[in-house]
PDB file of C-alpha atoms in Angstrom:
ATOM      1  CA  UNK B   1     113.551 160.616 287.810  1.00  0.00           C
ATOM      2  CA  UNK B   2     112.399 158.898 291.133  1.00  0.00           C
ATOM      3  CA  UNK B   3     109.145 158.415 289.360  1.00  0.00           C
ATOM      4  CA  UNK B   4     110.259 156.039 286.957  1.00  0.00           C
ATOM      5  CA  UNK B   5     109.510 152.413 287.047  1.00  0.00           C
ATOM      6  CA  UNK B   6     111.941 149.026 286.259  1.00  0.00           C
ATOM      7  CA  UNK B   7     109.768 148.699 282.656  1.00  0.00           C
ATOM      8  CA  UNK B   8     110.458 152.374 282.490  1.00  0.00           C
ATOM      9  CA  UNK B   9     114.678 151.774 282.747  1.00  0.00           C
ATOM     10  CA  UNK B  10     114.244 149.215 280.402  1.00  0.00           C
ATOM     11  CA  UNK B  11     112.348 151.578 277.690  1.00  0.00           C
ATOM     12  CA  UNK B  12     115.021 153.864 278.207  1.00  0.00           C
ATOM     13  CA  UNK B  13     117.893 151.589 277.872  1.00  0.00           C
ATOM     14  CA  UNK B  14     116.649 150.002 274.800  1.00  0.00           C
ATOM     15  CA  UNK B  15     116.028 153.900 273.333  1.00  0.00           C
ATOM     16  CA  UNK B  16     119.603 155.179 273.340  1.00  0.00           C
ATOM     17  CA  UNK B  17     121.139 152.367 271.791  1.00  0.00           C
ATOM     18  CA  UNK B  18     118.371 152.477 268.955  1.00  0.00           C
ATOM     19  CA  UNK B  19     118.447 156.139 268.304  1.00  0.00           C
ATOM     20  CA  UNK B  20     114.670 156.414 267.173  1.00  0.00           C
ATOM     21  CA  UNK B  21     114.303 159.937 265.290  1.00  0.00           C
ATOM     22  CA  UNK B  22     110.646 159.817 266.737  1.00  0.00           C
ATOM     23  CA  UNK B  23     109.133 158.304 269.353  1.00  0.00           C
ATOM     24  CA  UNK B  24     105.338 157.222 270.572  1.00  0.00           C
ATOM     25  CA  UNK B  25     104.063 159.767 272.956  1.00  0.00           C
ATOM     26  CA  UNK B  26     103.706 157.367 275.993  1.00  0.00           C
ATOM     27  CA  UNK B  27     103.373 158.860 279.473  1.00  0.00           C
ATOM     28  CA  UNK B  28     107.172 157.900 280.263  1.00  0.00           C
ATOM     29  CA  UNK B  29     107.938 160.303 277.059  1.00  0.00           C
ATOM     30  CA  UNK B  30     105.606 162.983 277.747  1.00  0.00           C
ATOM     31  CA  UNK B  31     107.288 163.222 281.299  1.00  0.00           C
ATOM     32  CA  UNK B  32     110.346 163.730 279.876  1.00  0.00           C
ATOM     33  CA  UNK B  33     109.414 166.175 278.043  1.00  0.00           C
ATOM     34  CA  UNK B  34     107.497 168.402 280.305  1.00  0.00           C
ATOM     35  CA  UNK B  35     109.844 167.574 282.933  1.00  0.00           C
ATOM     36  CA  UNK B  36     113.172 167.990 281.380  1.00  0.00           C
ATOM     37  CA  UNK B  37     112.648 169.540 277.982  1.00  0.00           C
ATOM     38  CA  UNK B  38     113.505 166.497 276.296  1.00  0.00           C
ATOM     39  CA  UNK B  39     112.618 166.318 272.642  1.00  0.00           C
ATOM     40  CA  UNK B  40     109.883 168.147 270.544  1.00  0.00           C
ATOM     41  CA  UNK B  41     105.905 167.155 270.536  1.00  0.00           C
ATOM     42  CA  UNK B  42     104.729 166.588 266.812  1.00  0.00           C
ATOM     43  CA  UNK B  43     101.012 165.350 267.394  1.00  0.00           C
ATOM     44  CA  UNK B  44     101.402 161.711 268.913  1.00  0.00           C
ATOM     45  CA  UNK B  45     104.895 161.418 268.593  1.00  0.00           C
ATOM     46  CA  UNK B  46     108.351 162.905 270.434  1.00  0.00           C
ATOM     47  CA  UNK B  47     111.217 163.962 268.003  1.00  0.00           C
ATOM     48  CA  UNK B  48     114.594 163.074 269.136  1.00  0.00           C
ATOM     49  CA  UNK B  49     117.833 164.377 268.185  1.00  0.00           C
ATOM     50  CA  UNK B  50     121.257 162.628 269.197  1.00  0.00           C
ATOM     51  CA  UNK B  51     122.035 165.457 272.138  1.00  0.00           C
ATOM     52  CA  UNK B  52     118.230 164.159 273.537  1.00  0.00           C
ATOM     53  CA  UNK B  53     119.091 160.698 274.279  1.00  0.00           C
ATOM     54  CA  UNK B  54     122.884 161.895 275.619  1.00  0.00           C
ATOM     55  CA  UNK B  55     121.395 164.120 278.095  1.00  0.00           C
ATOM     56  CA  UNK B  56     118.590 160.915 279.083  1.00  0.00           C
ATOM     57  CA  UNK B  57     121.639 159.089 279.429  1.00  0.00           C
ATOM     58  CA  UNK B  58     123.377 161.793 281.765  1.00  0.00           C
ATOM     59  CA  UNK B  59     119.805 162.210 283.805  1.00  0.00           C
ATOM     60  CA  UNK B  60     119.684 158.877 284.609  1.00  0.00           C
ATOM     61  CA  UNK B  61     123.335 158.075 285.412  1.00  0.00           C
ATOM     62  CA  UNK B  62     123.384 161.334 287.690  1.00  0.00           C
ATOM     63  CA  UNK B  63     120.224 161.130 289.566  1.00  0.00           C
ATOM     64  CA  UNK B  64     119.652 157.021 289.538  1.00  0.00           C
ATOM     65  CA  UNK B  65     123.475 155.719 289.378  1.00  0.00           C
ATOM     66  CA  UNK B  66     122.630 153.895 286.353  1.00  0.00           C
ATOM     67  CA  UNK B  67     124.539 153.874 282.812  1.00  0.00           C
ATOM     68  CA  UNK B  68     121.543 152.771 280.515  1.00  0.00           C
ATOM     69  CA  UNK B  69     124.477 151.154 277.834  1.00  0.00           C
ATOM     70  CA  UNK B  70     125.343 148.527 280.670  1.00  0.00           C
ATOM     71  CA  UNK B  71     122.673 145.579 281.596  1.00  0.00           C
ATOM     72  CA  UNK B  72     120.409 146.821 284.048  1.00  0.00           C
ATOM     73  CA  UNK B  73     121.333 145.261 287.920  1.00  0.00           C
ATOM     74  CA  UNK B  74     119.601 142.263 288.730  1.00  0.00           C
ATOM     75  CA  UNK B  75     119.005 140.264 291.724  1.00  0.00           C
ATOM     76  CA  UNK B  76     116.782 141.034 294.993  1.00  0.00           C
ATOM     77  CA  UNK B  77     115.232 144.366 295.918  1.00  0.00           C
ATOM     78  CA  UNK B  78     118.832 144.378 298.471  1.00  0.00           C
ATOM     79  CA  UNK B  79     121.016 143.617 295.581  1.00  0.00           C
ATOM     80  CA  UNK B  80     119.504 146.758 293.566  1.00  0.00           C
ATOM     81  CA  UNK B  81     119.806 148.655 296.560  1.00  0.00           C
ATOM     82  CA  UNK B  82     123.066 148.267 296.911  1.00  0.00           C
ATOM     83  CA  UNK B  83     123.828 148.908 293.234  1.00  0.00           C
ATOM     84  CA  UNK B  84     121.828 151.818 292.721  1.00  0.00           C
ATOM     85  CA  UNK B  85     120.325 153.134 296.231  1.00  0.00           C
ATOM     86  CA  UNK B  86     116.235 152.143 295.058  1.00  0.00           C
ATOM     87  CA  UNK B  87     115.349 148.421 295.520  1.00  0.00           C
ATOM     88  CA  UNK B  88     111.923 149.306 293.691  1.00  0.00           C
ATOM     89  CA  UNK B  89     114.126 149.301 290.048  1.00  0.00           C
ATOM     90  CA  UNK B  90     113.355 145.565 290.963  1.00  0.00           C
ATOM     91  CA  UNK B  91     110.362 144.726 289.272  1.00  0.00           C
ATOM     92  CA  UNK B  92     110.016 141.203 290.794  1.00  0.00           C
ATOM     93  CA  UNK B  93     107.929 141.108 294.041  1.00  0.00           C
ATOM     94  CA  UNK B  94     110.016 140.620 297.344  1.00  0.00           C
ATOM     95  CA  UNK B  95     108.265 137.482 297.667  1.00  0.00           C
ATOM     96  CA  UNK B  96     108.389 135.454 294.451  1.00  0.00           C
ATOM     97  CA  UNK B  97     110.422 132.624 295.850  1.00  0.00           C
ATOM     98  CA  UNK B  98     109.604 132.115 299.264  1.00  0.00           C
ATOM     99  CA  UNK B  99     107.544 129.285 300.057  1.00  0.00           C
ATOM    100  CA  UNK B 100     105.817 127.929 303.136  1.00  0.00           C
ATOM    101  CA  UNK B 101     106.822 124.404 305.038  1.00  0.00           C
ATOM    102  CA  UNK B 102     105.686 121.960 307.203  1.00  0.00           C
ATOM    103  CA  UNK B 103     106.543 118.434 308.606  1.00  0.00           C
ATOM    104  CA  UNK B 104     103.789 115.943 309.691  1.00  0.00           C
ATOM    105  CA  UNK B 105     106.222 114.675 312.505  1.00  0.00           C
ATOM    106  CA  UNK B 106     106.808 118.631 313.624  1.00  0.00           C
ATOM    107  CA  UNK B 107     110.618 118.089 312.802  1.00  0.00           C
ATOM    108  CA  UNK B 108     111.098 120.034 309.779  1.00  0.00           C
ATOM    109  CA  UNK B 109     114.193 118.436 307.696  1.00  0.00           C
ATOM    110  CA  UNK B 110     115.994 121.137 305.672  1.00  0.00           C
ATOM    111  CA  UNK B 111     120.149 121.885 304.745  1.00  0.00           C
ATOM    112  CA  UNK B 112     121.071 119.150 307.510  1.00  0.00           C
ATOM    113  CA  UNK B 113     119.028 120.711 309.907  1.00  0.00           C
ATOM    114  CA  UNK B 114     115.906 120.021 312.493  1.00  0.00           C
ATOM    115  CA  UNK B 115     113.798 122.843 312.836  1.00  0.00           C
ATOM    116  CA  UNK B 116     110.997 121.949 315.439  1.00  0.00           C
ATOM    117  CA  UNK B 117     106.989 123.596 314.773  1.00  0.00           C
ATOM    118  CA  UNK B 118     104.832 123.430 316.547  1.00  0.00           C
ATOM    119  CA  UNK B 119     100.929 122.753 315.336  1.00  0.00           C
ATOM    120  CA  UNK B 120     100.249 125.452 313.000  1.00  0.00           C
ATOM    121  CA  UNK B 121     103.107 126.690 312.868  1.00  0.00           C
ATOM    122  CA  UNK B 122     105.660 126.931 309.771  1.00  0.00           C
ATOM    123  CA  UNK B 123     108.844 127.682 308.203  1.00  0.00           C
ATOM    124  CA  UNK B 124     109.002 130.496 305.263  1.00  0.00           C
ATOM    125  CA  UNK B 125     111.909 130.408 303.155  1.00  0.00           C
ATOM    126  CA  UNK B 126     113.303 131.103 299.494  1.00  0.00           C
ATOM    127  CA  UNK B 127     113.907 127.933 298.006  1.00  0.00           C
ATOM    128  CA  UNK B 128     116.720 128.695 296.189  1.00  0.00           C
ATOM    129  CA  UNK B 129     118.138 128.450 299.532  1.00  0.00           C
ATOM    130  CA  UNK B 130     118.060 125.033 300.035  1.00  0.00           C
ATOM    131  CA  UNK B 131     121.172 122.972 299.685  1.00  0.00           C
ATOM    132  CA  UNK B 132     120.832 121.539 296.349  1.00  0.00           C
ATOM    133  CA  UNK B 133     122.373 118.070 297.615  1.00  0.00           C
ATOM    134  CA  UNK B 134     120.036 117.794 300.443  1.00  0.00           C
ATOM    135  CA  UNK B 135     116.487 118.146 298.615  1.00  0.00           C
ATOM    136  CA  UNK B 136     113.758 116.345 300.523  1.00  0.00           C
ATOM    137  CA  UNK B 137     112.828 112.582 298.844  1.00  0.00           C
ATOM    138  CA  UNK B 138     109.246 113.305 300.042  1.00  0.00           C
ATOM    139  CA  UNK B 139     107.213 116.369 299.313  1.00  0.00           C
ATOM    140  CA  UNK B 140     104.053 116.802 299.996  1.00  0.00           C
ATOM    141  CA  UNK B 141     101.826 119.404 297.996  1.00  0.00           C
ATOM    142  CA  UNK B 142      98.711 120.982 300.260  1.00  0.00           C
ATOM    143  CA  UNK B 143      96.144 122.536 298.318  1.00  0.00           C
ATOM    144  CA  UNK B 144      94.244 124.572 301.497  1.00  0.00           C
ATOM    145  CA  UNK B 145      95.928 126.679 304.340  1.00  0.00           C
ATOM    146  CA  UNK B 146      94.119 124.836 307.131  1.00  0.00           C
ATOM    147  CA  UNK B 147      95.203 121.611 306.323  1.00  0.00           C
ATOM    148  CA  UNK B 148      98.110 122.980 305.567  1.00  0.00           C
ATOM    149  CA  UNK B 149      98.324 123.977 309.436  1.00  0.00           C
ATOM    150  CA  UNK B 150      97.039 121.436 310.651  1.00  0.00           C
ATOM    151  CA  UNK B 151      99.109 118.406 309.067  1.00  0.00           C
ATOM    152  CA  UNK B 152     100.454 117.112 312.059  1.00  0.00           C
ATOM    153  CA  UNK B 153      96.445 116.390 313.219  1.00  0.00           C
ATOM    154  CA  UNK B 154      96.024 114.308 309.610  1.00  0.00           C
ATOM    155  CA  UNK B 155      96.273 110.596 309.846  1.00  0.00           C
ATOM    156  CA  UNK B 156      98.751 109.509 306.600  1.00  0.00           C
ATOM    157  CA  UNK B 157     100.968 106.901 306.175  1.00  0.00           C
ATOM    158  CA  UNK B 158     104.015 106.243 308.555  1.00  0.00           C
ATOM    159  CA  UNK B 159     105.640 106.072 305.232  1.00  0.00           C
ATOM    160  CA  UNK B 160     105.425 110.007 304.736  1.00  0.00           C
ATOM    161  CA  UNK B 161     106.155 111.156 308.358  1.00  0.00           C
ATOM    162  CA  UNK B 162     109.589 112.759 307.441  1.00  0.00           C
ATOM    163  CA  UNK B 163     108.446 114.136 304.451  1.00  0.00           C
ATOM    164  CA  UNK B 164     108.151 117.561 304.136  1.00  0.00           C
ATOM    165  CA  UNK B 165     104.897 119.922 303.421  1.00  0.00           C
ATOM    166  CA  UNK B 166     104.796 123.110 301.375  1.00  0.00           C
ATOM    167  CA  UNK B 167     101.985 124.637 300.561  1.00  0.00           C
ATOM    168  CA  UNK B 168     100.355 125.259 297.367  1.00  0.00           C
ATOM    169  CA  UNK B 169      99.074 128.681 297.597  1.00  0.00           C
ATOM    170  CA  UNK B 170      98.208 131.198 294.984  1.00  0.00           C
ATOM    171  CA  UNK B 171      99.199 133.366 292.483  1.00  0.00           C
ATOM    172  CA  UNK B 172     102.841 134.591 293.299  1.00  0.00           C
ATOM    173  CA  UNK B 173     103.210 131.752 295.767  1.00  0.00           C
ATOM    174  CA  UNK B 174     101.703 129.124 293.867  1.00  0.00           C
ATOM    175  CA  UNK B 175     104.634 129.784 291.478  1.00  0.00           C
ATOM    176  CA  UNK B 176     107.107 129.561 293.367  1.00  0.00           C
ATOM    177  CA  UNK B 177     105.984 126.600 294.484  1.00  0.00           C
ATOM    178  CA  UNK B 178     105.869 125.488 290.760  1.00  0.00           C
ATOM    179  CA  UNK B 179     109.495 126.567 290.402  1.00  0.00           C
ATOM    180  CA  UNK B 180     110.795 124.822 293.488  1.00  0.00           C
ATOM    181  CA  UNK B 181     108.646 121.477 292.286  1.00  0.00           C
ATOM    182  CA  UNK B 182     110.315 121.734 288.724  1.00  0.00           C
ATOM    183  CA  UNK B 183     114.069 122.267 290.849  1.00  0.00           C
ATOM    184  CA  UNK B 184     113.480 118.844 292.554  1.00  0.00           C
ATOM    185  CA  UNK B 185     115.550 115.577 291.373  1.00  0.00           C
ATOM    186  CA  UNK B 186     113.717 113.287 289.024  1.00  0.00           C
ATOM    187  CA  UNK B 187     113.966 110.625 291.751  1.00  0.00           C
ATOM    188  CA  UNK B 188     111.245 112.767 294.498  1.00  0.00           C
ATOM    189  CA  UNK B 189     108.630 111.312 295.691  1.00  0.00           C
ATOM    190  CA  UNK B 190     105.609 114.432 295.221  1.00  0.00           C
ATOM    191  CA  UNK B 191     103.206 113.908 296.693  1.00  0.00           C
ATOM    192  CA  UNK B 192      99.243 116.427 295.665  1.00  0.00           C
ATOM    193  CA  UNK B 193      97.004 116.128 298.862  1.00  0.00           C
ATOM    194  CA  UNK B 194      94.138 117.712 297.678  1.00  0.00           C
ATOM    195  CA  UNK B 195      90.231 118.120 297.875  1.00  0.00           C
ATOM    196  CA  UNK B 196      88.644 114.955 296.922  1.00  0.00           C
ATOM    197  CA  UNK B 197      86.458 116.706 294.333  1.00  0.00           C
ATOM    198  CA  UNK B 198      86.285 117.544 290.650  1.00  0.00           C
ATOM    199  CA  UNK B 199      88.614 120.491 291.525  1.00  0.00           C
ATOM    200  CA  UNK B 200      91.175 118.501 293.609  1.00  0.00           C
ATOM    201  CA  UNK B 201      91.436 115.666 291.016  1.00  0.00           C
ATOM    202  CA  UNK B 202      92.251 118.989 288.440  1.00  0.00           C
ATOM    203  CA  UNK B 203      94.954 120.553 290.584  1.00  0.00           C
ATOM    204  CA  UNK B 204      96.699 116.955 291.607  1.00  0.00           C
ATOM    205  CA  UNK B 205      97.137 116.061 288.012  1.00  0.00           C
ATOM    206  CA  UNK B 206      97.932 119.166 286.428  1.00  0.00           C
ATOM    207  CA  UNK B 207     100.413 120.060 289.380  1.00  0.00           C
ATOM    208  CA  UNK B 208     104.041 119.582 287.951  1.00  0.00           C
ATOM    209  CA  UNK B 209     106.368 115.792 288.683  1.00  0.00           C
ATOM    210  CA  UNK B 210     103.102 115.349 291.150  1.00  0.00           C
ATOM    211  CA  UNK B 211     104.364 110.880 291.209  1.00  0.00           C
ATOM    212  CA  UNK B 212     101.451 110.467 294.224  1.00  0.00           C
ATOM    213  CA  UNK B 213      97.908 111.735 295.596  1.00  0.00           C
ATOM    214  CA  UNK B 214      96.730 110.836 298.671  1.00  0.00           C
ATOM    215  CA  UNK B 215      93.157 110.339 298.764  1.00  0.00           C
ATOM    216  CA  UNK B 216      90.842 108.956 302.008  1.00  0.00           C
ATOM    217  CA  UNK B 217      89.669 105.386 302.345  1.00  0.00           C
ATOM    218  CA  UNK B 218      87.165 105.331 299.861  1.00  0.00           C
ATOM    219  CA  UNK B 219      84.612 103.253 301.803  1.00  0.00           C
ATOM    220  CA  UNK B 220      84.061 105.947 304.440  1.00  0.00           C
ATOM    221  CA  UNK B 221      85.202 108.979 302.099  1.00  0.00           C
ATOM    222  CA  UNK B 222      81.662 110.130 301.789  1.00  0.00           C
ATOM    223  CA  UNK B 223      81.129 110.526 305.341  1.00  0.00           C
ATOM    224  CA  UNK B 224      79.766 113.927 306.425  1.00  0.00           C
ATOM    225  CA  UNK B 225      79.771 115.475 302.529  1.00  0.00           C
ATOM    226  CA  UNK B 226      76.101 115.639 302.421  1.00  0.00           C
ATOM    227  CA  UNK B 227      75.444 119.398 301.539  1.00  0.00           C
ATOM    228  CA  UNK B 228      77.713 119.777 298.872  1.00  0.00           C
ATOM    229  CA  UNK B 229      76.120 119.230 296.142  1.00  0.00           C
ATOM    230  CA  UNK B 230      76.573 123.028 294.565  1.00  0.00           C
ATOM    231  CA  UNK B 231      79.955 122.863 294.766  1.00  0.00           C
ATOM    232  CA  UNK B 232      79.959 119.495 292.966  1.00  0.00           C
ATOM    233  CA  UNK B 233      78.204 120.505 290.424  1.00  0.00           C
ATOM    234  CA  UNK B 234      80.165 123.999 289.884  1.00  0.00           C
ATOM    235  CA  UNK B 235      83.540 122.357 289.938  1.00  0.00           C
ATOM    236  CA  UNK B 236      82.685 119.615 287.870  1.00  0.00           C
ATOM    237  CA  UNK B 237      81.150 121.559 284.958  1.00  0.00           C
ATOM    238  CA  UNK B 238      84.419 123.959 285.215  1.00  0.00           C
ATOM    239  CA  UNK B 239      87.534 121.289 284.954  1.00  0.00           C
ATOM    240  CA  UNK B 240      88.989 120.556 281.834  1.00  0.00           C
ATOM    241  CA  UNK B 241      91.989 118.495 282.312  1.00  0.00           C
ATOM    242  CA  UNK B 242      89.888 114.947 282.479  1.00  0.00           C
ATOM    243  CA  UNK B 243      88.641 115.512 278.622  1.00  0.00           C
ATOM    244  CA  UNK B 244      92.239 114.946 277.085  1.00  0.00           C
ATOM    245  CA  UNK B 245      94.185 112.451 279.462  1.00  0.00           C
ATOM    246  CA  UNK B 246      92.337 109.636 281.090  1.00  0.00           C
ATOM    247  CA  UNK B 247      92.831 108.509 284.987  1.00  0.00           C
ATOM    248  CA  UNK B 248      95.249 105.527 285.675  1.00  0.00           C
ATOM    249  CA  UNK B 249      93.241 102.682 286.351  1.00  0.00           C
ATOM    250  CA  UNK B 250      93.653 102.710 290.266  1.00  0.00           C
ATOM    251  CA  UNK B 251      92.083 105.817 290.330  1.00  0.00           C
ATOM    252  CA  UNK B 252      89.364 105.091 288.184  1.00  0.00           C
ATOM    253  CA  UNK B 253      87.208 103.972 291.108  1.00  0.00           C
ATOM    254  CA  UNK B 254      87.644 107.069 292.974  1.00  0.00           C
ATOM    255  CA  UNK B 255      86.548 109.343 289.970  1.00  0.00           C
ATOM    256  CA  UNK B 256      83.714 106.765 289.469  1.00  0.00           C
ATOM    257  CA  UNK B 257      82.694 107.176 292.896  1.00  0.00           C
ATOM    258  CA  UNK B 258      82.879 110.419 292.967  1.00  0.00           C
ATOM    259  CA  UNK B 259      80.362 111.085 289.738  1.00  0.00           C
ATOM    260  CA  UNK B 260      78.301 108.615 291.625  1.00  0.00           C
ATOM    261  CA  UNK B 261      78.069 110.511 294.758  1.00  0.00           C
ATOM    262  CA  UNK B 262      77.967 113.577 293.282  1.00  0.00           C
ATOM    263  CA  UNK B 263      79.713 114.827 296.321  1.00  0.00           C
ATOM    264  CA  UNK B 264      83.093 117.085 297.658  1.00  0.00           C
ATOM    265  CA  UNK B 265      85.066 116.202 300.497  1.00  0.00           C
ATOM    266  CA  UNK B 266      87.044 118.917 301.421  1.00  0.00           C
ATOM    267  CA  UNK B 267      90.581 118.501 303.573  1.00  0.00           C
ATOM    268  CA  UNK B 268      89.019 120.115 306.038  1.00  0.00           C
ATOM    269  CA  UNK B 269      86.322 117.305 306.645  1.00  0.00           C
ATOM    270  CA  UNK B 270      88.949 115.111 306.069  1.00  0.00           C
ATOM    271  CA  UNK B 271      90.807 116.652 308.909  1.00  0.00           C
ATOM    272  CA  UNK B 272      88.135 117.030 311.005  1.00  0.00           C
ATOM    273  CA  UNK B 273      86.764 113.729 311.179  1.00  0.00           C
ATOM    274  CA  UNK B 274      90.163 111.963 311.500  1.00  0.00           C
ATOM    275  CA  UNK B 275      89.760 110.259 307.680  1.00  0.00           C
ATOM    276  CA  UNK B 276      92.203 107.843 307.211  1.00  0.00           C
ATOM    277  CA  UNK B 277      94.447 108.866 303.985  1.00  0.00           C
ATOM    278  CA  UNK B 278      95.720 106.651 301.203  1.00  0.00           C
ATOM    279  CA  UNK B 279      98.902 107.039 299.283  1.00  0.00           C
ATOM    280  CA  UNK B 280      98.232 106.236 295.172  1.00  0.00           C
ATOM    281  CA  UNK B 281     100.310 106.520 292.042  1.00  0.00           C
ATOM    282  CA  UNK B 282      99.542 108.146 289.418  1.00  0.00           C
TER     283      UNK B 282
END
């Protein structure tokens, strides 16, 4: 039984309330059967009786400390090791609500406390532990690591000096991220610091309650982008979001610009050469 899986439990909780005569022969079934002598092979399919799914239910209530007619535990990989001994029954990754923070100032706001970092340094937390009463007014959303890093060394506005940073990421940290965005009073000020490029514009707008995007100076944005061309083009034949919902007009110029220049500016280069950043509405 240690070899079963949380989608396994689940398959086997949902079984012995049906009562299916017969069965698919999955792998989970044909396990049982070779390993415990449960049910009888006809072709593709496992036969059942009555005394079959009461000794499943005995197996599993022995050997895992489960009772497959109550809802399964839920909670984190310690809360299902606590109820059952084997924090894998979890199937959500240990990490699916942890984010990453950051404060431009270095004096990371959170639950009524100041938690100094230094440059490049940050704070890893699950959201759900912040006190909902004390949510930041000012997030800012970093699409790349470095910058992410690095924010302390990027020149923004005094206005967003106490806000706080998380980063974007990907995949299972991107969505947490997406959670903790969606958790956030309607009255936040989010903020997308992105790429300027095709790409950036995509992920900024399509990020969710995203109210700002900060965006360099645009007379000296161009600066030092000569050589990425490629990318322009690659990015800019792959977006989608900018053929159903147009810009508001204050951004206009900068997409304008940008399909002018036919250029990217990365946050990195932005970083690098001490760009000046702007603070927009969207």
């Amino acid at each position: 039984m240690d070899q079963l899986k949380a989608k396994d439990i689940q398959v086997l909780s949902r079984a012995v309330k049906v009562v299916k005569p017969a069965v698919k022969l999955t792998a989970l079934w044909r396990y049982l059967n070779t390993e415990y002598g449960i049910g009888f092979v006809d072709k593709n399919n496992l036969n059942l009786s009555h005394t079959d799914y009461q000794h499943i239910r005995e197996l599993v209530q022995n050997e895992m400390n489960l009772d497959l007619f109550e809802p399964l535990p839920k909670g984190s990989r310690i809360d299902i090791a606590r109820a059952t001994g084997d924090e894998k029954l979890n199937a959500e990754a240990p990490g699916r609500h942890h984010i990453l923070l950051n404060s431009p100032s270095g004096q990371l706001a959170i639950n009524a406390q100041i938690i100094p970092l230094i440059i490049a340094a940050s704070y890893r937390l699950d959201w759900r532990e912040l006190d909902e009463k004390l949510f930041p007014k000012s997030i800012i959303v970093v699409e790349n690591l470095q910058a992410f890093d690095f924010i302390q060394k990027t020149v923004l506005p005094e206005s967003l000096q106490a806000s706080v940073v998380v980063y974007r990421g990907h995949n299972i940290s991107s969505k947490a991220v997406i959670d903790f965005l969606q958790a956030t009073p309607e009255n936040t000020q989010i903020v997308a610091f992105c790429d300027y490029d095709p790409k950036g514009f995509e992920i900024a707008l399509t990020t969710p309650k995203v109210s700002h995007i900060l965006l360099p100076e645009l007379e000296y944005a161009f600066n030092g982008a000569n050589g990425t061309r490629s990318r322009f083009d690659q990015q800019h034949a792959a977006i989608t979001h900018f053929s159903n919902k147009p810009l508001p007009a204050h951004l206009q110029p900068y997409w304008d610009e940008l399909m002018d220049q036919k250029l990217c500016v990365s946050q990195e280069l932005i970083l690098t050469s001490s760009k000046k950043l702007v603070l927009l509405g969207l």
